[in-house]
Amino acid sequence: MVSFSSQVDFSLPHIKIRDLNKYYQVQDNQVHALKNINLDIPHGKIFGIIGKSGAGKSSLIRTLNGLEKPSEGSILIQQHNLAELKHAELIQLRQRIGMIFQHFNLLSAKTVSENVALPLKIAHVKKTDIEQRVDEVLQLVGLSDKAQHYPSQLSGGQKQRVGIARALVHHPEILLCDEATSALDPESTSVVLSLLKEINQKLGITIVLITHEMQVIREICDQVVVIDHGEIVESGQVWSVFSNPQQAITQELLNLEQLDLPFDLLSQPNDADSAVILKLRYRSELQESPDLKVIFQQFEDKVNLYQSHIDTIQQHLIGSFIVAVPQQLFNLDELKQKLQAYAFDIEVLGYAKPTH
Ligand code: ADP
């Protein structure tokens, strides 16, 4: 029998997906839900998969614990190919992968402690061991005092914490979260996300979560992939993807504000004395914001600030501002050179009538 917990090489991906395709047959139509997915999910990280509804997120997460079979391609967990596992090994593997769901999937006629105990009962674990493990996980999620309550007596956030306790009861090494906070209010979302982060850090569990909410990704994930129409369109460290989103879909998910300049401000580029409207995006690992003096000096202090935004993600400072500067003083290369320490991205958005 394959052992999933011994001899773990942490330098290898915990989950490796290669050339994964998933097709569904719906009457006469074939839906191509996942298209050539290749992904390495590292050990002990929180890995986010984000996309709009219908992008293929659930199909992807369901293939990770064997609920769906890939139509093509392979999934390796700790170097073991799921497709090659025998039935008993697959059952053993499923115990190493916990899962939590958007709607918690608790049994309403059972108490909190009975709900949490259920996976252990099914696996014929000894009664005394069951009691000990249930106590341990309920304590971990801060619900020891609710052990004898029924789900209907709990808030949404508490129900999800029961869901997390149940998912941890087999001491898994991977936790899959399927839109785990989408049914929760902002306060409960925050409690559940903090708990997931704590579990990741305390127990070293690899967490894979799918969501359509960027807020979830930015709060707890280390890495993110953006999935659109079944394809991975963007991936990387969260701060890196957030600070410089390449794809329109990522920008849409990030809900980047569009600049609506008043119509009477805009002018034509061939208007020699018009101002250039620039969007300057920066990111800094050093927690330093750019020296605005550099910009103001280059343009002889004739700068209009239209919009600015600053954020800290994973200890990186990320910001943008939109300014109008005199066209005759604008030299893109020179400006880039001066600002290069801050990894600047400079985009010309349009032209404005002069105000100086
Ligand atoms: P998401 O989780 O991002 O909303 P899904 O993985 O649920 O996306 O769906 C991806 C595509 O696959 C959609 O077009 C959806 O209609 C289709 N799909 C998902 N599950 C099934 C299924 N069991 N049978 C047929 N089509 C499905």
Short mmCIF file of C-alpha atoms and ligand atoms in Angstrom, two decimals:
data_model
loop_
_atom_site.label_atom_id
_atom_site.label_comp_id
_atom_site.label_asym_id
_atom_site.label_seq_id
_atom_site.Cartn_x
_atom_site.Cartn_y
_atom_site.Cartn_z
CA MET A 1 0.00 0.00 0.00
CA VAL A 2 1.33 3.46 -0.91
CA SER A 3 2.06 5.64 2.10
CA PHE A 4 1.18 9.28 1.68
CA SER A 5 2.71 10.73 4.77
CA SER A 6 6.19 9.22 4.96
CA GLN A 7 9.27 10.42 3.11
CA VAL A 8 7.82 13.71 1.99
CA ASP A 9 10.12 15.72 -0.23
CA PHE A 10 9.02 19.29 0.45
CA SER A 11 10.99 20.62 -2.50
CA LEU A 12 8.67 18.76 -4.90
CA PRO A 13 5.17 20.07 -5.59
CA HIS A 14 2.55 18.72 -3.22
CA ILE A 15 0.04 18.59 -6.06
CA LYS A 16 1.13 18.39 -9.67
CA ILE A 17 -1.39 18.73 -12.49
CA ARG A 18 -0.33 17.95 -16.02
CA ASP A 19 -2.23 18.54 -19.29
CA LEU A 20 -5.56 18.22 -17.53
CA ASN A 21 -8.67 18.39 -19.69
CA LYS A 22 -12.22 17.86 -18.53
CA TYR A 23 -15.18 17.42 -20.87
CA TYR A 24 -18.81 17.05 -19.88
CA GLN A 25 -21.33 15.56 -22.25
CA VAL A 26 -24.62 17.44 -22.03
CA GLN A 27 -27.11 15.79 -24.39
CA ASP A 28 -25.57 16.37 -27.83
CA ASN A 29 -23.16 19.04 -26.65
CA GLN A 30 -19.72 18.68 -25.21
CA VAL A 31 -18.62 21.24 -22.62
CA HIS A 32 -14.84 21.68 -22.47
CA ALA A 33 -14.69 22.73 -18.80
CA LEU A 34 -10.90 22.50 -18.22
CA LYS A 35 -8.38 23.13 -20.98
CA ASN A 36 -4.78 21.92 -20.71
CA ILE A 37 -4.30 22.81 -17.06
CA ASN A 38 -0.72 22.58 -15.81
CA LEU A 39 -0.14 23.49 -12.21
CA ASP A 40 2.35 22.90 -9.40
CA ILE A 41 0.96 23.51 -5.94
CA PRO A 42 3.73 23.71 -3.33
CA HIS A 43 3.74 22.17 0.13
CA GLY A 44 2.46 24.18 3.06
CA LYS A 45 1.22 27.20 1.10
CA ILE A 46 -2.22 28.70 0.65
CA PHE A 47 -2.96 28.47 -3.05
CA GLY A 48 -5.88 30.39 -4.53
CA ILE A 49 -7.80 29.65 -7.71
CA ILE A 50 -9.99 32.52 -8.81
CA GLY A 51 -12.39 32.93 -11.69
CA LYS A 52 -15.90 34.02 -12.54
CA SER A 53 -18.87 31.69 -12.32
CA GLY A 54 -18.60 28.92 -14.92
CA ALA A 55 -14.82 29.35 -15.29
CA GLY A 56 -14.11 25.76 -14.24
CA LYS A 57 -13.05 26.21 -10.59
CA SER A 58 -15.33 23.53 -9.12
CA SER A 59 -14.40 21.08 -11.86
CA LEU A 60 -10.76 21.64 -11.01
CA ILE A 61 -11.10 21.25 -7.25
CA ARG A 62 -13.33 18.18 -7.64
CA THR A 63 -10.69 16.46 -9.74
CA LEU A 64 -8.12 17.06 -6.99
CA ASN A 65 -9.78 14.71 -4.55
CA GLY A 66 -11.02 12.24 -7.09
CA LEU A 67 -14.69 13.33 -7.04
CA GLU A 68 -14.33 13.91 -10.81
CA LYS A 69 -12.08 11.95 -13.12
CA PRO A 70 -9.95 13.89 -15.60
CA SER A 71 -10.95 13.28 -19.24
CA GLU A 72 -7.25 13.63 -20.12
CA GLY A 73 -4.08 14.35 -18.22
CA SER A 74 -2.84 13.51 -14.77
CA ILE A 75 -3.00 14.60 -11.16
CA LEU A 76 -0.18 13.65 -8.86
CA ILE A 77 -0.37 14.05 -5.11
CA GLN A 78 3.02 13.66 -3.51
CA GLN A 79 4.18 12.08 -6.75
CA HIS A 80 1.37 9.48 -6.71
CA ASN A 81 -0.77 9.51 -9.82
CA LEU A 82 -4.44 9.40 -8.74
CA ALA A 83 -5.41 7.39 -11.82
CA GLU A 84 -3.00 4.61 -10.88
CA LEU A 85 -4.18 4.16 -7.30
CA LYS A 86 -6.06 1.05 -6.27
CA HIS A 87 -9.48 1.51 -4.66
CA ALA A 88 -8.16 1.08 -1.09
CA GLU A 89 -5.35 3.54 -1.79
CA LEU A 90 -7.79 6.09 -3.13
CA ILE A 91 -9.81 5.81 0.08
CA GLN A 92 -6.63 6.27 2.08
CA LEU A 93 -5.74 9.29 -0.04
CA ARG A 94 -9.16 10.88 0.42
CA GLN A 95 -8.56 10.81 4.17
CA ARG A 96 -5.41 12.83 3.58
CA ILE A 97 -7.47 15.50 1.80
CA GLY A 98 -10.07 17.44 3.77
CA MET A 99 -12.70 19.53 2.05
CA ILE A 100 -14.97 22.35 3.12
CA PHE A 101 -17.96 23.62 1.18
CA GLN A 102 -19.81 26.86 0.53
CA HIS A 103 -22.99 25.58 2.20
CA PHE A 104 -21.16 23.67 4.97
CA ASN A 105 -22.88 20.30 4.22
CA LEU A 106 -23.69 19.58 7.88
CA LEU A 107 -26.33 17.07 8.94
CA SER A 108 -29.06 19.06 10.66
CA ALA A 109 -30.28 16.16 12.85
CA LYS A 110 -26.83 15.58 14.33
CA THR A 111 -25.01 17.66 16.94
CA VAL A 112 -21.80 19.52 16.20
CA SER A 113 -19.72 16.80 17.77
CA GLU A 114 -21.63 14.04 15.88
CA ASN A 115 -21.11 15.91 12.60
CA VAL A 116 -17.39 16.19 13.25
CA ALA A 117 -17.14 12.55 14.34
CA LEU A 118 -18.88 11.20 11.24
CA PRO A 119 -15.82 10.71 8.95
CA LEU A 120 -14.07 8.82 11.76
CA LYS A 121 -17.11 6.62 12.41
CA ILE A 122 -17.27 5.76 8.71
CA ALA A 123 -13.57 4.84 8.84
CA HIS A 124 -14.26 2.59 11.90
CA VAL A 125 -11.93 4.50 14.20
CA LYS A 126 -12.07 3.43 17.87
CA LYS A 127 -14.67 5.29 19.97
CA THR A 128 -12.15 6.65 22.50
CA ASP A 129 -9.93 7.92 19.67
CA ILE A 130 -12.94 9.53 18.04
CA GLU A 131 -13.80 11.42 21.22
CA GLN A 132 -10.25 12.61 21.65
CA ARG A 133 -9.90 13.80 18.05
CA VAL A 134 -13.29 15.53 18.03
CA ASP A 135 -12.37 17.42 21.23
CA GLU A 136 -9.02 18.37 19.73
CA VAL A 137 -10.41 19.81 16.46
CA LEU A 138 -13.33 21.57 18.14
CA GLN A 139 -10.84 23.25 20.41
CA LEU A 140 -8.75 24.23 17.41
CA VAL A 141 -11.69 25.97 15.74
CA GLY A 142 -12.84 27.51 19.04
CA LEU A 143 -16.16 25.66 19.31
CA SER A 144 -15.66 23.32 22.28
CA ASP A 145 -18.60 24.98 24.05
CA LYS A 146 -20.93 24.24 21.11
CA ALA A 147 -20.25 20.49 20.91
CA GLN A 148 -23.80 19.54 21.89
CA HIS A 149 -25.53 22.22 19.80
CA TYR A 150 -27.31 21.50 16.52
CA PRO A 151 -26.36 23.30 13.28
CA SER A 152 -29.60 25.33 13.36
CA GLN A 153 -28.42 26.92 16.62
CA LEU A 154 -25.22 28.23 15.01
CA SER A 155 -24.35 31.27 12.90
CA GLY A 156 -23.05 30.80 9.34
CA GLY A 157 -19.49 31.44 10.48
CA GLN A 158 -19.79 28.89 13.28
CA LYS A 159 -21.24 26.32 10.85
CA GLN A 160 -18.24 26.77 8.60
CA ARG A 161 -15.93 26.33 11.59
CA VAL A 162 -17.69 23.01 12.26
CA GLY A 163 -17.09 22.19 8.58
CA ILE A 164 -13.39 22.97 9.06
CA ALA A 165 -13.23 20.83 12.23
CA ARG A 166 -14.83 17.93 10.35
CA ALA A 167 -12.36 18.35 7.48
CA LEU A 168 -9.42 18.25 9.91
CA VAL A 169 -10.51 15.24 11.91
CA HIS A 170 -8.49 12.80 9.78
CA HIS A 171 -5.37 14.99 10.19
CA PRO A 172 -5.20 15.74 6.47
CA GLU A 173 -2.20 17.19 4.69
CA ILE A 174 -4.30 19.06 2.13
CA LEU A 175 -7.41 21.14 2.74
CA LEU A 176 -9.60 22.01 -0.25
CA CYS A 177 -11.94 24.95 0.22
CA ASP A 178 -14.79 25.36 -2.23
CA GLU A 179 -16.08 28.97 -2.01
CA ALA A 180 -15.76 28.54 1.76
CA THR A 181 -16.73 32.11 2.63
CA SER A 182 -19.12 32.99 -0.20
CA ALA A 183 -22.21 32.42 1.96
CA LEU A 184 -20.85 34.41 4.90
CA ASP A 185 -21.13 38.02 6.02
CA PRO A 186 -17.89 40.07 6.05
CA GLU A 187 -17.28 39.57 9.79
CA SER A 188 -17.64 35.77 9.66
CA THR A 189 -15.59 35.72 6.45
CA SER A 190 -12.78 37.40 8.29
CA VAL A 191 -12.97 34.93 11.22
CA VAL A 192 -12.97 31.91 8.88
CA LEU A 193 -10.07 33.27 6.80
CA SER A 194 -8.01 33.93 9.94
CA LEU A 195 -8.74 30.40 11.08
CA LEU A 196 -7.60 28.95 7.75
CA LYS A 197 -4.40 30.97 7.94
CA GLU A 198 -3.80 29.76 11.50
CA ILE A 199 -4.36 26.13 10.46
CA ASN A 200 -1.95 26.55 7.56
CA GLN A 201 0.73 28.01 9.80
CA LYS A 202 0.23 25.81 12.88
CA LEU A 203 -0.29 22.49 11.15
CA GLY A 204 1.59 23.12 7.88
CA ILE A 205 -1.41 21.96 5.86
CA THR A 206 -1.43 22.86 2.16
CA ILE A 207 -4.62 24.79 1.45
CA VAL A 208 -6.16 25.07 -2.01
CA LEU A 209 -9.09 27.39 -2.19
CA ILE A 210 -11.37 28.41 -5.00
CA THR A 211 -13.28 31.64 -4.90
CA HIS A 212 -14.70 34.36 -7.11
CA GLU A 213 -13.73 36.99 -4.53
CA MET A 214 -10.39 38.74 -4.88
CA GLN A 215 -10.65 39.86 -1.27
CA VAL A 216 -10.29 36.26 -0.12
CA ILE A 217 -7.18 35.78 -2.25
CA ARG A 218 -5.52 38.97 -1.10
CA GLU A 219 -6.18 38.24 2.57
CA ILE A 220 -4.70 34.80 2.89
CA CYS A 221 -3.23 33.34 -0.29
CA ASP A 222 0.45 33.09 -1.11
CA GLN A 223 -0.04 32.25 -4.77
CA VAL A 224 -2.92 32.63 -7.16
CA VAL A 225 -4.02 31.38 -10.56
CA VAL A 226 -6.71 33.11 -12.54
CA ILE A 227 -8.92 30.77 -14.53
CA ASP A 228 -11.16 31.89 -17.37
CA HIS A 229 -13.25 29.71 -19.71
CA GLY A 230 -11.43 26.62 -18.41
CA GLU A 231 -7.93 28.01 -18.95
CA ILE A 232 -5.28 29.37 -16.63
CA VAL A 233 -4.70 32.88 -17.93
CA GLU A 234 -2.50 34.32 -15.22
CA SER A 235 -0.56 33.05 -12.21
CA GLY A 236 2.03 34.05 -9.66
CA GLN A 237 2.61 35.45 -6.21
CA VAL A 238 -0.50 37.27 -5.05
CA TRP A 239 1.23 40.63 -4.63
CA SER A 240 2.81 40.31 -8.05
CA VAL A 241 -0.44 39.47 -9.88
CA PHE A 242 -2.30 42.17 -7.95
CA SER A 243 0.24 44.86 -8.59
CA ASN A 244 0.46 44.25 -12.30
CA PRO A 245 -2.53 42.31 -13.64
CA GLN A 246 -1.95 41.42 -17.28
CA GLN A 247 -5.34 40.10 -18.31
CA ALA A 248 -8.60 41.98 -18.65
CA ILE A 249 -10.35 39.26 -16.64
CA THR A 250 -7.93 39.74 -13.73
CA GLN A 251 -8.49 43.47 -13.81
CA GLU A 252 -12.21 42.83 -13.83
CA LEU A 253 -11.95 40.47 -10.85
CA LEU A 254 -9.78 43.01 -9.11
CA ASN A 255 -12.49 45.48 -9.88
CA LEU A 256 -9.98 48.13 -10.82
CA GLU A 257 -11.52 51.51 -10.88
CA GLN A 258 -11.85 52.99 -14.32
CA LEU A 259 -11.00 56.60 -14.58
CA ASP A 260 -13.91 58.65 -15.76
CA LEU A 261 -12.43 61.95 -16.74
CA PRO A 262 -14.87 64.77 -17.25
CA PHE A 263 -15.48 65.05 -20.98
CA ASP A 264 -14.65 68.75 -21.13
CA LEU A 265 -11.19 68.05 -19.72
CA LEU A 266 -10.12 65.81 -22.58
CA SER A 267 -8.33 67.13 -25.61
CA GLN A 268 -6.41 65.85 -28.64
CA PRO A 269 -2.74 64.78 -28.59
CA ASN A 270 -1.85 67.17 -31.42
CA ASP A 271 -2.85 70.06 -29.22
CA ALA A 272 0.73 71.12 -28.49
CA ASP A 273 0.16 72.60 -25.07
CA SER A 274 -2.22 69.89 -23.83
CA ALA A 275 -1.29 67.78 -20.80
CA VAL A 276 -0.58 64.05 -20.96
CA ILE A 277 -2.65 61.94 -18.58
CA LEU A 278 -0.45 59.23 -17.14
CA LYS A 279 -1.24 56.26 -15.01
CA LEU A 280 1.78 55.37 -12.89
CA ARG A 281 1.72 52.00 -11.17
CA TYR A 282 4.40 51.01 -8.74
CA ARG A 283 5.31 48.25 -6.39
CA SER A 284 7.99 48.22 -3.81
CA GLU A 285 9.35 45.37 -1.73
CA LEU A 286 10.95 47.87 0.56
CA GLN A 287 7.73 49.33 1.89
CA GLU A 288 8.78 52.68 0.49
CA SER A 289 6.52 54.79 -1.62
CA PRO A 290 8.00 56.64 -4.58
CA ASP A 291 9.54 60.00 -4.14
CA LEU A 292 6.96 62.27 -5.72
CA LYS A 293 9.53 65.08 -5.84
CA VAL A 294 11.20 63.27 -8.75
CA ILE A 295 8.00 63.48 -10.74
CA PHE A 296 7.17 67.01 -9.77
CA GLN A 297 10.69 68.28 -10.53
CA GLN A 298 10.76 66.70 -13.96
CA PHE A 299 7.57 68.55 -14.82
CA GLU A 300 8.57 71.84 -13.21
CA ASP A 301 5.89 71.37 -10.58
CA LYS A 302 3.13 71.51 -13.23
CA VAL A 303 1.44 68.27 -12.18
CA ASN A 304 -2.27 67.69 -11.61
CA LEU A 305 -3.14 64.69 -9.46
CA TYR A 306 -6.44 63.06 -10.51
CA GLN A 307 -6.42 59.83 -8.53
CA SER A 308 -4.18 57.86 -6.19
CA HIS A 309 -4.38 54.53 -4.45
CA ILE A 310 -2.07 52.65 -2.13
CA ASP A 311 -2.23 49.14 -0.71
CA THR A 312 -0.05 46.65 1.15
CA ILE A 313 -0.20 43.01 0.07
CA GLN A 314 2.15 40.37 1.46
CA GLN A 315 4.46 43.10 2.80
CA HIS A 316 4.72 44.74 -0.60
CA LEU A 317 3.60 48.25 -1.19
CA ILE A 318 1.43 48.54 -4.28
CA GLY A 319 0.01 51.75 -5.58
CA SER A 320 -1.07 53.78 -8.52
CA PHE A 321 -1.70 57.36 -9.32
CA ILE A 322 -3.07 59.22 -12.25
CA VAL A 323 -1.58 62.56 -13.06
CA ALA A 324 -1.64 65.08 -15.88
CA VAL A 325 1.73 66.56 -16.87
CA PRO A 326 2.73 69.08 -19.57
CA GLN A 327 3.19 67.31 -22.89
CA GLN A 328 6.27 69.29 -23.93
CA LEU A 329 8.10 68.18 -20.75
CA PHE A 330 7.06 64.52 -21.01
CA ASN A 331 9.77 62.04 -21.90
CA LEU A 332 8.74 58.46 -21.19
CA ASP A 333 12.23 56.95 -21.12
CA GLU A 334 13.57 59.63 -18.82
CA LEU A 335 10.66 59.24 -16.42
CA LYS A 336 11.00 55.44 -16.40
CA GLN A 337 14.71 55.77 -15.69
CA LYS A 338 14.12 58.07 -12.74
CA LEU A 339 11.47 55.86 -11.24
CA GLN A 340 12.94 52.45 -11.99
CA ALA A 341 13.74 51.72 -8.34
CA TYR A 342 10.01 51.37 -7.76
CA ALA A 343 9.26 49.02 -10.68
CA PHE A 344 7.11 51.50 -12.47
CA ASP A 345 4.62 50.83 -15.15
CA ILE A 346 3.71 53.98 -17.02
CA GLU A 347 0.70 54.16 -19.28
CA VAL A 348 -0.61 57.12 -21.29
CA LEU A 349 -4.35 57.26 -20.72
CA GLY A 350 -5.13 60.32 -22.83
CA TYR A 351 -4.70 64.04 -23.08
CA ALA A 352 -6.21 66.92 -21.14
CA LYS A 353 -6.65 70.59 -21.80
CA PRO A 354 -3.92 72.65 -20.16
CA THR A 355 -4.68 73.99 -16.73
CA HIS A 356 -1.39 75.73 -16.01
P1 ADP B 1 -17.15 27.32 -11.64
O1 ADP B 1 -16.93 26.47 -10.43
O2 ADP B 1 -15.99 28.21 -11.94
O3 ADP B 1 -18.44 28.09 -11.57
P2 ADP B 1 -17.67 24.81 -13.01
O4 ADP B 1 -16.48 23.95 -12.90
O5 ADP B 1 -18.82 24.53 -12.10
O6 ADP B 1 -17.24 26.35 -12.90
O7 ADP B 1 -18.23 24.77 -14.50
C1 ADP B 1 -17.40 24.88 -15.65
C2 ADP B 1 -18.24 24.56 -16.89
O8 ADP B 1 -18.57 23.17 -16.86
C3 ADP B 1 -19.55 25.31 -16.95
O9 ADP B 1 -19.82 25.57 -18.31
C4 ADP B 1 -20.54 24.33 -16.37
O10 ADP B 1 -21.83 24.53 -16.91
C5 ADP B 1 -19.97 22.99 -16.83
N1 ADP B 1 -20.26 21.90 -15.89
C6 ADP B 1 -19.82 21.80 -14.60
N2 ADP B 1 -20.24 20.65 -14.04
C7 ADP B 1 -20.96 20.00 -15.00
C8 ADP B 1 -21.65 18.75 -15.02
N3 ADP B 1 -21.66 17.94 -13.96
N4 ADP B 1 -22.28 18.41 -16.17
C9 ADP B 1 -22.26 19.23 -17.25
N5 ADP B 1 -21.61 20.41 -17.30
C10 ADP B 1 -20.97 20.80 -16.18
#
